[in-house]
mmCIF file with all atom_site columns, C-alpha atoms in Angstrom:
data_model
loop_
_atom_site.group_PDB
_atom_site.id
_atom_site.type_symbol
_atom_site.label_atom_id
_atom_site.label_alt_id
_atom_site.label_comp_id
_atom_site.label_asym_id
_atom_site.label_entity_id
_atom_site.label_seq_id
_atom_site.pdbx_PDB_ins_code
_atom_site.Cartn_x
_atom_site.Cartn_y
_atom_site.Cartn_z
_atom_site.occupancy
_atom_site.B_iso_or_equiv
_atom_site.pdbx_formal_charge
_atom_site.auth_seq_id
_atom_site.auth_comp_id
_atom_site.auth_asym_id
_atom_site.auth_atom_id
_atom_site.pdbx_PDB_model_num
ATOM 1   C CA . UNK A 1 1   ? 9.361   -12.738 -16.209 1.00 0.00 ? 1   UNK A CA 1
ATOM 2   C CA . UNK A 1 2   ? 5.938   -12.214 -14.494 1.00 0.00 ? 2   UNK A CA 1
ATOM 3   C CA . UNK A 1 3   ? 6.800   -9.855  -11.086 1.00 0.00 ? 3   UNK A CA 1
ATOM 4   C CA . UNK A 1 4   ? 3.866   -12.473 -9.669  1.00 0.00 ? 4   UNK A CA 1
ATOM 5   C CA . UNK A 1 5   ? 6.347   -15.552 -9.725  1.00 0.00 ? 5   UNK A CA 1
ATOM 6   C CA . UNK A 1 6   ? 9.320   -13.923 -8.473  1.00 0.00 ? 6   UNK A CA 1
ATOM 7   C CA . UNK A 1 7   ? 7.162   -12.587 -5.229  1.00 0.00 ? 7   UNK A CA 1
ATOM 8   C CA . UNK A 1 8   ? 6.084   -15.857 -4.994  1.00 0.00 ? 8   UNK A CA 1
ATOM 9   C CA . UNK A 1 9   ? 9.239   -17.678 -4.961  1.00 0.00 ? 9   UNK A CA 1
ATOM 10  C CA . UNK A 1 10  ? 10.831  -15.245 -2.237  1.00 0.00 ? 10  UNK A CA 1
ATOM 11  C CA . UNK A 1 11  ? 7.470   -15.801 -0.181  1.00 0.00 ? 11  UNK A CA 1
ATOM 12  C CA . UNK A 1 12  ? 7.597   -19.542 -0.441  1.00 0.00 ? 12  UNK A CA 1
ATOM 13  C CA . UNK A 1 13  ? 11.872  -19.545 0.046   1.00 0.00 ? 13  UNK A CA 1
ATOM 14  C CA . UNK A 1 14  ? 12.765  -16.978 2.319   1.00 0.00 ? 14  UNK A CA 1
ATOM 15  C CA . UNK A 1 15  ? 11.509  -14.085 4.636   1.00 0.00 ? 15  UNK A CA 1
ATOM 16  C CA . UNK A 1 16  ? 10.781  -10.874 2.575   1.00 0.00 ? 16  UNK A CA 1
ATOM 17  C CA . UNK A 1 17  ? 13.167  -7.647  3.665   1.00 0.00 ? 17  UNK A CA 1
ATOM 18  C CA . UNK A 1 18  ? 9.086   -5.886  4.412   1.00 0.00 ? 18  UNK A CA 1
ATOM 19  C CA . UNK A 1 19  ? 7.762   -9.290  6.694   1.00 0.00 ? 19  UNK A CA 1
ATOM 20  C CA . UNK A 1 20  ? 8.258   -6.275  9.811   1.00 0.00 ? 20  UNK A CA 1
ATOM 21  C CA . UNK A 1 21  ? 5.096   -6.901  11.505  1.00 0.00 ? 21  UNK A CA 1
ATOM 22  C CA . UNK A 1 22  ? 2.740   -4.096  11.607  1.00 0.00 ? 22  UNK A CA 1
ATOM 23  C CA . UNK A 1 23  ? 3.939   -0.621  10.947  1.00 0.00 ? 23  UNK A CA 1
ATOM 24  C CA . UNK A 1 24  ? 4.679   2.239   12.733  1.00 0.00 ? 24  UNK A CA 1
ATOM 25  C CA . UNK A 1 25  ? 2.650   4.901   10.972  1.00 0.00 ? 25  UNK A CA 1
ATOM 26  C CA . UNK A 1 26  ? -0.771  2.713   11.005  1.00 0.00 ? 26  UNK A CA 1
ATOM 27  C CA . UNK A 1 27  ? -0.086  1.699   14.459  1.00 0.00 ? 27  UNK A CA 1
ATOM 28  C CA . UNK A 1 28  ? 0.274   5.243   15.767  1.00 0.00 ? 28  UNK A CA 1
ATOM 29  C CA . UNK A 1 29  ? -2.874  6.320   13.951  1.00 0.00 ? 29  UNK A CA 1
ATOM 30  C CA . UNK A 1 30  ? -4.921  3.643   14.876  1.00 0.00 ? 30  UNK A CA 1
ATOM 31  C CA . UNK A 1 31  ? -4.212  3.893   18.531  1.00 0.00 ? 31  UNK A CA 1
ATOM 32  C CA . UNK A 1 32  ? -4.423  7.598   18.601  1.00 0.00 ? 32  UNK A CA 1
ATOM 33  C CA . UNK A 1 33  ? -7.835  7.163   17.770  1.00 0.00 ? 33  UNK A CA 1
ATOM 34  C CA . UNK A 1 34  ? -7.666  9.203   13.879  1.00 0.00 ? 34  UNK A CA 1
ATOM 35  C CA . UNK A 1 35  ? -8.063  5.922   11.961  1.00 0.00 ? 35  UNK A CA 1
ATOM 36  C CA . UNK A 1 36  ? -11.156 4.679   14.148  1.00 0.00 ? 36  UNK A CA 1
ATOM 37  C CA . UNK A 1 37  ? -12.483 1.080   13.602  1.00 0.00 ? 37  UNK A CA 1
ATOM 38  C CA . UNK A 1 38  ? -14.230 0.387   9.994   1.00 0.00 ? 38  UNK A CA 1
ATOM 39  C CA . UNK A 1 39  ? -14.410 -1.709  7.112   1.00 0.00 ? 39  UNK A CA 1
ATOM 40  C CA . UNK A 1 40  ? -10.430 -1.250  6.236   1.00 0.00 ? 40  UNK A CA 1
ATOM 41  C CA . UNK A 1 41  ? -8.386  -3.021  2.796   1.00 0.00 ? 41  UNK A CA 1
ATOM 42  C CA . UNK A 1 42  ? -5.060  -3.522  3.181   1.00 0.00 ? 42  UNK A CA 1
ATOM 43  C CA . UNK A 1 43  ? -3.616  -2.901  -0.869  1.00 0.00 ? 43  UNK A CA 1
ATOM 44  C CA . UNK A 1 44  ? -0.882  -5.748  -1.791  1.00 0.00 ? 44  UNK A CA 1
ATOM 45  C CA . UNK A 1 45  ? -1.190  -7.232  1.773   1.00 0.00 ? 45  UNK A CA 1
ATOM 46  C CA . UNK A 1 46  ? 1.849   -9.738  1.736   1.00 0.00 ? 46  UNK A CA 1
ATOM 47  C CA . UNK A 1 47  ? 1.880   -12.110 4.767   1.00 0.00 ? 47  UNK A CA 1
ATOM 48  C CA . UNK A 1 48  ? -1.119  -9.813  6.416   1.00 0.00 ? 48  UNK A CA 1
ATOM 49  C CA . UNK A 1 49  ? 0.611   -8.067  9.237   1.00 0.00 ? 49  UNK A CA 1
ATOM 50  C CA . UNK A 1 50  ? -1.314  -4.673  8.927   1.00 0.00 ? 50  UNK A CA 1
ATOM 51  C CA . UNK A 1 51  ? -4.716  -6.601  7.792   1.00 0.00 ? 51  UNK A CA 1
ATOM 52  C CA . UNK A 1 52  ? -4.106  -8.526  11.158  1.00 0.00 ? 52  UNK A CA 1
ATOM 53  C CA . UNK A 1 53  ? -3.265  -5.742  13.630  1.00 0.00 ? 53  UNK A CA 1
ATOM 54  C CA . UNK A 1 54  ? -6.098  -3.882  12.531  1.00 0.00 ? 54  UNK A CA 1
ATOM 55  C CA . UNK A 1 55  ? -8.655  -6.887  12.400  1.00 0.00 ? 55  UNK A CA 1
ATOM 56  C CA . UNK A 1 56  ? -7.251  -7.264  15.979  1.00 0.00 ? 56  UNK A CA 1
ATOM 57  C CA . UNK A 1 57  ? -8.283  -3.415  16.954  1.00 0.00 ? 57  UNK A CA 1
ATOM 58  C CA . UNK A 1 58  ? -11.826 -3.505  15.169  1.00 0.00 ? 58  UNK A CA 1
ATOM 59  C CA . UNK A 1 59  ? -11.624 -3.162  11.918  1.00 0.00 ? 59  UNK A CA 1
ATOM 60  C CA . UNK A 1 60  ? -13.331 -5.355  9.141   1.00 0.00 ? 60  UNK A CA 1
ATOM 61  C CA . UNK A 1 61  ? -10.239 -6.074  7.392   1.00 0.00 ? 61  UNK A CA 1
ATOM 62  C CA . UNK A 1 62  ? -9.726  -7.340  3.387   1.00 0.00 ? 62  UNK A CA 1
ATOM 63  C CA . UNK A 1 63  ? -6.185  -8.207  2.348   1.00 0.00 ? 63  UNK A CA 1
ATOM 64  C CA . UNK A 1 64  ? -5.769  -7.743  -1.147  1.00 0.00 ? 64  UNK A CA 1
ATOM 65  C CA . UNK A 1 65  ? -2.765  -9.058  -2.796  1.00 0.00 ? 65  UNK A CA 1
ATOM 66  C CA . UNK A 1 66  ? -1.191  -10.828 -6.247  1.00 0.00 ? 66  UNK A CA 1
ATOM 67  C CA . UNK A 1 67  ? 0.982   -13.277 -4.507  1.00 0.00 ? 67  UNK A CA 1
ATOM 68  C CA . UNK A 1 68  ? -0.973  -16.765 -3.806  1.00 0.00 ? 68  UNK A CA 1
ATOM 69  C CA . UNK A 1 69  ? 2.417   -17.778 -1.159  1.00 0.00 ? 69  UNK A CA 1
ATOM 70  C CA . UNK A 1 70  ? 1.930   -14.501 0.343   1.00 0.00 ? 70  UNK A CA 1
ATOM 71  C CA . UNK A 1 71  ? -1.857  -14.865 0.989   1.00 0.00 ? 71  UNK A CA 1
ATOM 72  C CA . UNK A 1 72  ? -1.351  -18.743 2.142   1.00 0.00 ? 72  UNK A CA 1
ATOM 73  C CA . UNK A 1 73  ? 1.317   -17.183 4.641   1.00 0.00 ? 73  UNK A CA 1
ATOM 74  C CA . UNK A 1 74  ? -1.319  -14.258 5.437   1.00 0.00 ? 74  UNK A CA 1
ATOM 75  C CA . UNK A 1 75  ? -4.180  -17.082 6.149   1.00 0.00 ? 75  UNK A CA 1
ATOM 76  C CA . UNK A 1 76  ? -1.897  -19.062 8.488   1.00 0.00 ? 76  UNK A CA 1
ATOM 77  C CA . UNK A 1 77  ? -0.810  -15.849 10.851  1.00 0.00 ? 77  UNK A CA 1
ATOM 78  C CA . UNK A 1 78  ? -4.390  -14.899 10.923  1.00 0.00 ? 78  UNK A CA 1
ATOM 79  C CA . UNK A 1 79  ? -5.518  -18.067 12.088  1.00 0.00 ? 79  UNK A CA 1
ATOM 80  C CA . UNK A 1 80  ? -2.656  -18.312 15.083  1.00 0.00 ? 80  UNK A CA 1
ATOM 81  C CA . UNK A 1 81  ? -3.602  -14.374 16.051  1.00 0.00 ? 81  UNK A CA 1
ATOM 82  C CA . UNK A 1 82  ? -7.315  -15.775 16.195  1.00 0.00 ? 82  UNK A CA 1
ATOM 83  C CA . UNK A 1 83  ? -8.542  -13.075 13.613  1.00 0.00 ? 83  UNK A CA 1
ATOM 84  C CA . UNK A 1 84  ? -10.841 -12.643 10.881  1.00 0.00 ? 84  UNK A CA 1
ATOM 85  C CA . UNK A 1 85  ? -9.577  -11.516 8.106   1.00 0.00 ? 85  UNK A CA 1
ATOM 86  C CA . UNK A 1 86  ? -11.116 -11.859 4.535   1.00 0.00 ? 86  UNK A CA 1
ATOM 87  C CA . UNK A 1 87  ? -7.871  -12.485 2.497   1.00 0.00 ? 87  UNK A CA 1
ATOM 88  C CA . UNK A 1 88  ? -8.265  -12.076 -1.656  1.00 0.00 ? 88  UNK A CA 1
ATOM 89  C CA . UNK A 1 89  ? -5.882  -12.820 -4.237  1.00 0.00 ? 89  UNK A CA 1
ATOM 90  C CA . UNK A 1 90  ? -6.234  -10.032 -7.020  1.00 0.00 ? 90  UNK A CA 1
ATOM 91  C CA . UNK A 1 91  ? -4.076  -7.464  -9.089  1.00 0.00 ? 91  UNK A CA 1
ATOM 92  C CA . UNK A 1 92  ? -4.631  -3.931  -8.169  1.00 0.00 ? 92  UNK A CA 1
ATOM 93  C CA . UNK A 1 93  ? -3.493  -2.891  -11.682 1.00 0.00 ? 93  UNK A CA 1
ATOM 94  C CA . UNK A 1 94  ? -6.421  -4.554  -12.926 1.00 0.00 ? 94  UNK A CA 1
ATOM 95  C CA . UNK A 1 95  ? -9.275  -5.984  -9.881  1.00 0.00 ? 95  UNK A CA 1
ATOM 96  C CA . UNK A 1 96  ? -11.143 -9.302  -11.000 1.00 0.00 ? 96  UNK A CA 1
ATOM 97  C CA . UNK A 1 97  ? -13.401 -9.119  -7.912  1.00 0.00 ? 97  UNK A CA 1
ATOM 98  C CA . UNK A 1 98  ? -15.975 -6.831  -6.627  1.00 0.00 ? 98  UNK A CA 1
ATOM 99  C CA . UNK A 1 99  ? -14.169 -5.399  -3.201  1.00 0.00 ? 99  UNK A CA 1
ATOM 100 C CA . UNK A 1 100 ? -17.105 -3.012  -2.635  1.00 0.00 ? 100 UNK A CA 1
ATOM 101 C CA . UNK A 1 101 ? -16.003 0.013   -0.942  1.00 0.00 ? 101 UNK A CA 1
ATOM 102 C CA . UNK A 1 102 ? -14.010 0.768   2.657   1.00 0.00 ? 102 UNK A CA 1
ATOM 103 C CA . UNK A 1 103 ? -13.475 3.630   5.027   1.00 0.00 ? 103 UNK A CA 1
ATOM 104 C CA . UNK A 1 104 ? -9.863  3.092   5.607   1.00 0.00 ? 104 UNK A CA 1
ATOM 105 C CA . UNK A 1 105 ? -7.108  1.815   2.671   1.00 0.00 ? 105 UNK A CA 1
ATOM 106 C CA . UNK A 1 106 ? -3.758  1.090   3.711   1.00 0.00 ? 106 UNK A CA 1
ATOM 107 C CA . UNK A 1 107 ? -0.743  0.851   1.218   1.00 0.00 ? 107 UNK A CA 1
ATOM 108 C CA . UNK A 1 108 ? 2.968   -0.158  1.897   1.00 0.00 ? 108 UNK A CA 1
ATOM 109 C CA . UNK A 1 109 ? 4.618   -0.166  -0.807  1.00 0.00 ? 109 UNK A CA 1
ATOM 110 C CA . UNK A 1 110 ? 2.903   -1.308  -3.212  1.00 0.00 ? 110 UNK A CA 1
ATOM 111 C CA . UNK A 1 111 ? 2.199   1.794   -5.547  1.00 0.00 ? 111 UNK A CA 1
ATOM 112 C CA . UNK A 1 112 ? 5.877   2.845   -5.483  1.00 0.00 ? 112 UNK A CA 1
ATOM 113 C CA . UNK A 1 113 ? 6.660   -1.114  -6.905  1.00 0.00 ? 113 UNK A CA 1
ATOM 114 C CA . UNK A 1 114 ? 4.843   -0.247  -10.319 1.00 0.00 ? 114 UNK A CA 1
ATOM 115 C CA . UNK A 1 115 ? 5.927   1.467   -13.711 1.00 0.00 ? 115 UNK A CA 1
ATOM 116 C CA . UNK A 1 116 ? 4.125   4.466   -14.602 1.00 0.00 ? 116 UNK A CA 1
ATOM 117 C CA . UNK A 1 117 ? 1.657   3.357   -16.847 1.00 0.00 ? 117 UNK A CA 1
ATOM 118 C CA . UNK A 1 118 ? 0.670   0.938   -14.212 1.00 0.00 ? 118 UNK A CA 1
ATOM 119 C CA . UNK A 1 119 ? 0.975   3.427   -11.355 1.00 0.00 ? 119 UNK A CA 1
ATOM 120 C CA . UNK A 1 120 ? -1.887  4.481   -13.795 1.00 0.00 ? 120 UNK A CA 1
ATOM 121 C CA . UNK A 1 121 ? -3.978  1.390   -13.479 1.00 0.00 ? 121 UNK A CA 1
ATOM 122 C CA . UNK A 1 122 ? -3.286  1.481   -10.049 1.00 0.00 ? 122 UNK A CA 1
ATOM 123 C CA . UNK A 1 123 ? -4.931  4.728   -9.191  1.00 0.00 ? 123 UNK A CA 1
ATOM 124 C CA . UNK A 1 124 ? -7.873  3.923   -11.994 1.00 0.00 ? 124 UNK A CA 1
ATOM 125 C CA . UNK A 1 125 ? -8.387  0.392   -9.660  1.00 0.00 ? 125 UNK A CA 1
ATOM 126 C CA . UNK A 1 126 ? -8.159  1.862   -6.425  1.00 0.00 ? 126 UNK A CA 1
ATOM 127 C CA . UNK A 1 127 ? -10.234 5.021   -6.657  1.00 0.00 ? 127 UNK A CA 1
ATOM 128 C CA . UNK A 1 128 ? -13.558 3.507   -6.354  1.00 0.00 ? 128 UNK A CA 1
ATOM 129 C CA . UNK A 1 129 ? -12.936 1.494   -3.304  1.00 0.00 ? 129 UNK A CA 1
ATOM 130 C CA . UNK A 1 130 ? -12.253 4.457   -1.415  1.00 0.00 ? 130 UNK A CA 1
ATOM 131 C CA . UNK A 1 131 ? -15.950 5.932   -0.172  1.00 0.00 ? 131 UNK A CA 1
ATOM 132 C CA . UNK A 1 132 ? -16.436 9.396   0.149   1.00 0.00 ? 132 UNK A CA 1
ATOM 133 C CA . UNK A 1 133 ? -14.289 10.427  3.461   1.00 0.00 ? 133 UNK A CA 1
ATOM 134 C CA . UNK A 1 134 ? -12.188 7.425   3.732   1.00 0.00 ? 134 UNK A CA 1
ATOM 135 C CA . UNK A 1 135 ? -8.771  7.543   4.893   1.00 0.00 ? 135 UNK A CA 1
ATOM 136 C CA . UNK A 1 136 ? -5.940  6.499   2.665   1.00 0.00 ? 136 UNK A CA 1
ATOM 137 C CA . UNK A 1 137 ? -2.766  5.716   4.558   1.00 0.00 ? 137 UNK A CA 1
ATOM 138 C CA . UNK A 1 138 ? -0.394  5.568   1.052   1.00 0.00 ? 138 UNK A CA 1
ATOM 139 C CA . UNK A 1 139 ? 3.681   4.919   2.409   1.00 0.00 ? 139 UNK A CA 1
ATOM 140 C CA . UNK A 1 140 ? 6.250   5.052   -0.318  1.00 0.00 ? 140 UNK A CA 1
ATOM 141 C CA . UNK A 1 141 ? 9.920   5.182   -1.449  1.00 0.00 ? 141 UNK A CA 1
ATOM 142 C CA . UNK A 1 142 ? 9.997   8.818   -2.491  1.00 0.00 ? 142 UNK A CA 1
ATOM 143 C CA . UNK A 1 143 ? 13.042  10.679  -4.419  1.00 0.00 ? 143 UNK A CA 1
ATOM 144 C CA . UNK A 1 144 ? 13.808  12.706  -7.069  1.00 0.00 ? 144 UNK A CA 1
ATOM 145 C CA . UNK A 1 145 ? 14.268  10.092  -9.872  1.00 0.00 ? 145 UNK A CA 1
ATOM 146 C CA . UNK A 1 146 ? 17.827  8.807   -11.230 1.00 0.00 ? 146 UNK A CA 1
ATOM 147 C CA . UNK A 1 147 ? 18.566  8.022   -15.082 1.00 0.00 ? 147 UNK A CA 1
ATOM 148 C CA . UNK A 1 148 ? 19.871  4.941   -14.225 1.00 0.00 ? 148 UNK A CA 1
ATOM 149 C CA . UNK A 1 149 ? 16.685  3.400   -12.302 1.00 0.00 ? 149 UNK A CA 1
ATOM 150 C CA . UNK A 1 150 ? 14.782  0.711   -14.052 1.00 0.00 ? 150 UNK A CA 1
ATOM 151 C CA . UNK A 1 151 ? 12.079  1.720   -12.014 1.00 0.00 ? 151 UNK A CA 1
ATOM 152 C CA . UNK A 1 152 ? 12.028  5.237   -11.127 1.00 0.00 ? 152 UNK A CA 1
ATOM 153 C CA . UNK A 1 153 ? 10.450  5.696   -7.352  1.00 0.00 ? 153 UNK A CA 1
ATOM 154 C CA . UNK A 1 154 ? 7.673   8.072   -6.306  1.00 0.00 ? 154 UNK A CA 1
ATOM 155 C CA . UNK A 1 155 ? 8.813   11.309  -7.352  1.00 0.00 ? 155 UNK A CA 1
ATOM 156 C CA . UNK A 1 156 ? 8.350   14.205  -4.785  1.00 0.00 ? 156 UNK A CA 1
ATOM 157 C CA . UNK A 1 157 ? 4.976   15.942  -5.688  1.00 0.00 ? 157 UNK A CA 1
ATOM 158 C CA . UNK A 1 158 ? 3.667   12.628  -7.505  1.00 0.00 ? 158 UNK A CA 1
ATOM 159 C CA . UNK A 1 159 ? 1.078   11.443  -4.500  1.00 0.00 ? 159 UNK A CA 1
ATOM 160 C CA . UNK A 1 160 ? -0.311  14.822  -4.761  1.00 0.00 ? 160 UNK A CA 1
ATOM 161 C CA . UNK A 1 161 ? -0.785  15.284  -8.811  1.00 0.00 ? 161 UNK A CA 1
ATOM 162 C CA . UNK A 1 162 ? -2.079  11.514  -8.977  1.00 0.00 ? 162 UNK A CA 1
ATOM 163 C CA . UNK A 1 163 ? -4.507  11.642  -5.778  1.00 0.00 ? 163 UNK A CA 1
ATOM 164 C CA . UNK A 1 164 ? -5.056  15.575  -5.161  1.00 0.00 ? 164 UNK A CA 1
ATOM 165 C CA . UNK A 1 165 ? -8.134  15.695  -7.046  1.00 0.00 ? 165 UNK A CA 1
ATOM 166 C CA . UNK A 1 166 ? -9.738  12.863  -5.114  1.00 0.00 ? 166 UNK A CA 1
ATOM 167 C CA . UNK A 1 167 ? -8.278  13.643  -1.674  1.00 0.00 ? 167 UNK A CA 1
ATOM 168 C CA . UNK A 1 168 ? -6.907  15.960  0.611   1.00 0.00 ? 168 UNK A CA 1
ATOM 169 C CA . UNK A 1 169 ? -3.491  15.112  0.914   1.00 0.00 ? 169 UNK A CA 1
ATOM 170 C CA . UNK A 1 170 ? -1.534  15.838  4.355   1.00 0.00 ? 170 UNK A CA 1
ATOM 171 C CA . UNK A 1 171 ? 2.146   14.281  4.559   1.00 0.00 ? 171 UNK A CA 1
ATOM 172 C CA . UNK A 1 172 ? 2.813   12.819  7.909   1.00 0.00 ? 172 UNK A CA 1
ATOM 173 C CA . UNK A 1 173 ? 6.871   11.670  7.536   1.00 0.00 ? 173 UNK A CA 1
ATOM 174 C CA . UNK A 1 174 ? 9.215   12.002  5.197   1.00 0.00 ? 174 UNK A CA 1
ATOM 175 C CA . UNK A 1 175 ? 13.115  11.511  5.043   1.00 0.00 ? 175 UNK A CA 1
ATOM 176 C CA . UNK A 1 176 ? 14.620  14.540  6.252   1.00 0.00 ? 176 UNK A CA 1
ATOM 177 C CA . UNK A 1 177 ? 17.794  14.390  3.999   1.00 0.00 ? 177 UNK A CA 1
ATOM 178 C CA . UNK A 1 178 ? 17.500  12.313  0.937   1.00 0.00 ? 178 UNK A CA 1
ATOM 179 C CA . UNK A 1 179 ? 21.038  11.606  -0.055  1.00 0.00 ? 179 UNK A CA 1
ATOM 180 C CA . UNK A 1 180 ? 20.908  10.239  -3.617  1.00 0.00 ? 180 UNK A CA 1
ATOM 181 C CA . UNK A 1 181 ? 24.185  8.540   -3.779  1.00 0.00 ? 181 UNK A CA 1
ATOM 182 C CA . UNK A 1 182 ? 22.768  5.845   -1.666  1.00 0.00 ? 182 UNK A CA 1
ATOM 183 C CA . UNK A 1 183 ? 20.600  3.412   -3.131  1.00 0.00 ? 183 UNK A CA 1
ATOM 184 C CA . UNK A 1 184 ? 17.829  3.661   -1.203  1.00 0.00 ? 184 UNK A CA 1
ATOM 185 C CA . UNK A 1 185 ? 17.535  7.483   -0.637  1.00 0.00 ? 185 UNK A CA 1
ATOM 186 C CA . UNK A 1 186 ? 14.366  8.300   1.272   1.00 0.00 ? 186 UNK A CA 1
ATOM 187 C CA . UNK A 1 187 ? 10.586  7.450   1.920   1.00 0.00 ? 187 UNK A CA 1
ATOM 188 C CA . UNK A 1 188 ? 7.490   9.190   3.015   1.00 0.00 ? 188 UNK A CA 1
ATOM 189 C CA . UNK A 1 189 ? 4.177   8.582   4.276   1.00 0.00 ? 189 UNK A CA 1
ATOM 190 C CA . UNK A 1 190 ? 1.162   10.068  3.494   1.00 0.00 ? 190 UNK A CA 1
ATOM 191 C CA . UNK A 1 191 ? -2.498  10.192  5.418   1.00 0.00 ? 191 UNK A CA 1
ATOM 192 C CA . UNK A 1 192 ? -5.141  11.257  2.610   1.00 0.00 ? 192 UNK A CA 1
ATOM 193 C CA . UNK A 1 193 ? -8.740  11.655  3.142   1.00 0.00 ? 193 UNK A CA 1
ATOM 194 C CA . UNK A 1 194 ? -11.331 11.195  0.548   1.00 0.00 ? 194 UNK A CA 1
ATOM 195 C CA . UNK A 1 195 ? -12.992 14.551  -0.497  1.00 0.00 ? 195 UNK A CA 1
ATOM 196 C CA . UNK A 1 196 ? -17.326 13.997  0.113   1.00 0.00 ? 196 UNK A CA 1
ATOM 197 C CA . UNK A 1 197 ? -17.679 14.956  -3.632  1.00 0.00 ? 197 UNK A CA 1
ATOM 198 C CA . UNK A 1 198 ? -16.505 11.707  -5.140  1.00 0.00 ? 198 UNK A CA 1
ATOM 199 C CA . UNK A 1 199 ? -16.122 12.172  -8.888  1.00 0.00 ? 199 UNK A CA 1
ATOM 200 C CA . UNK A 1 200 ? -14.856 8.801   -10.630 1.00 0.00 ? 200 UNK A CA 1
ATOM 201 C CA . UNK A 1 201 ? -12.005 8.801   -13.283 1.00 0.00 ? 201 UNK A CA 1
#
């Protein structure tokens, strides 16, 4: 079954486990100042809770997501915070539209959701939006991968061999004791700025 009708069932049925409001890593750097106002896309948006806090502190914000129930969600909490926010329904495996380019990218999950190969796609897709020193706030399940996983996690080391040669990577949390016999074992967050040199895949 297409992953696209299954997010947008739980959208249109029920409150998503991630509908948190904005979160605590991109609210910390934005209001310490190191993520300053810019033109900012929020990658596989959801219901627009990042896109919105940071079109509410300055930023020119596109939400980018797959999920049409998500966006219509998105549009609607936008409109009630009094915000513009240019809201875009696209696949990041694979963009249809021309996003131009942004000085801040914010992911939550959304890498960490794909296969490989499309982790792949992903990285291919994303690249080019990213002008040379943007900031890339990338958040992620991360641990060592289990056999039994359909869909293995973010590996530890795997932000850094997929985005190292583009970015300078600096970790900024992680779970301090992943403990694989529960199923959710750890996360980590990652701030990465684009290096000036920006060589294209």
């Amino acid at each position: 079954m297409d992953p696209r009708h299954l997010y947008n069932v739980g959208y249109r049925l029920t409150r998503m486990p991630w509908e948190i409001g904005p979160r605590a890593e991109l609210v910390e750097l934005v209001r310490s100042g190191r993520l300053p106002p810019g033109r900012a896309v929020d990658l596989g948006c959801g219901t627009g809770a990042n896109a919105i806090f940071l079109a509410r502190h300055g930023f020119e914000v596109t939400g980018v997501d797959f999920a049409t129930a998500a966006l219509a969600k998105a549009r609607r909490a936008a409109a009630r915070a009094g915000v513009s926010v240019r809201f875009v329904e696209d696949d990041l495996t694979g963009l249809r539209h021309d996003h131009g380019d942004f000085d801040v990218l914010v992911d939550y999950g959304t890498l960490d959701d794909l296969s490989p190969a499309r982790r792949d796609q992903y990285v291919a897709n994303v690249l080019p939006l990213a002008r040379p020193g943007a900031r890339f706030l990338l958040w992620c399940f991360e641990w060592p991968p289990r056999r039994w996983e359909r869909l293995r996690p973010m590996a530890p080391g795997e932000v850094r061999e997929r985005f190292g040669g583009h970015f300078a990577v600096e970790r900024l949390t992680r779970t301090t004791a992943t403990d694989l016999r529960r199923l959710v074992p750890g996360h980590a967050a990652y701030l990465m700025t684009r290096h000036n040199e920006v060589t294209l895949p």
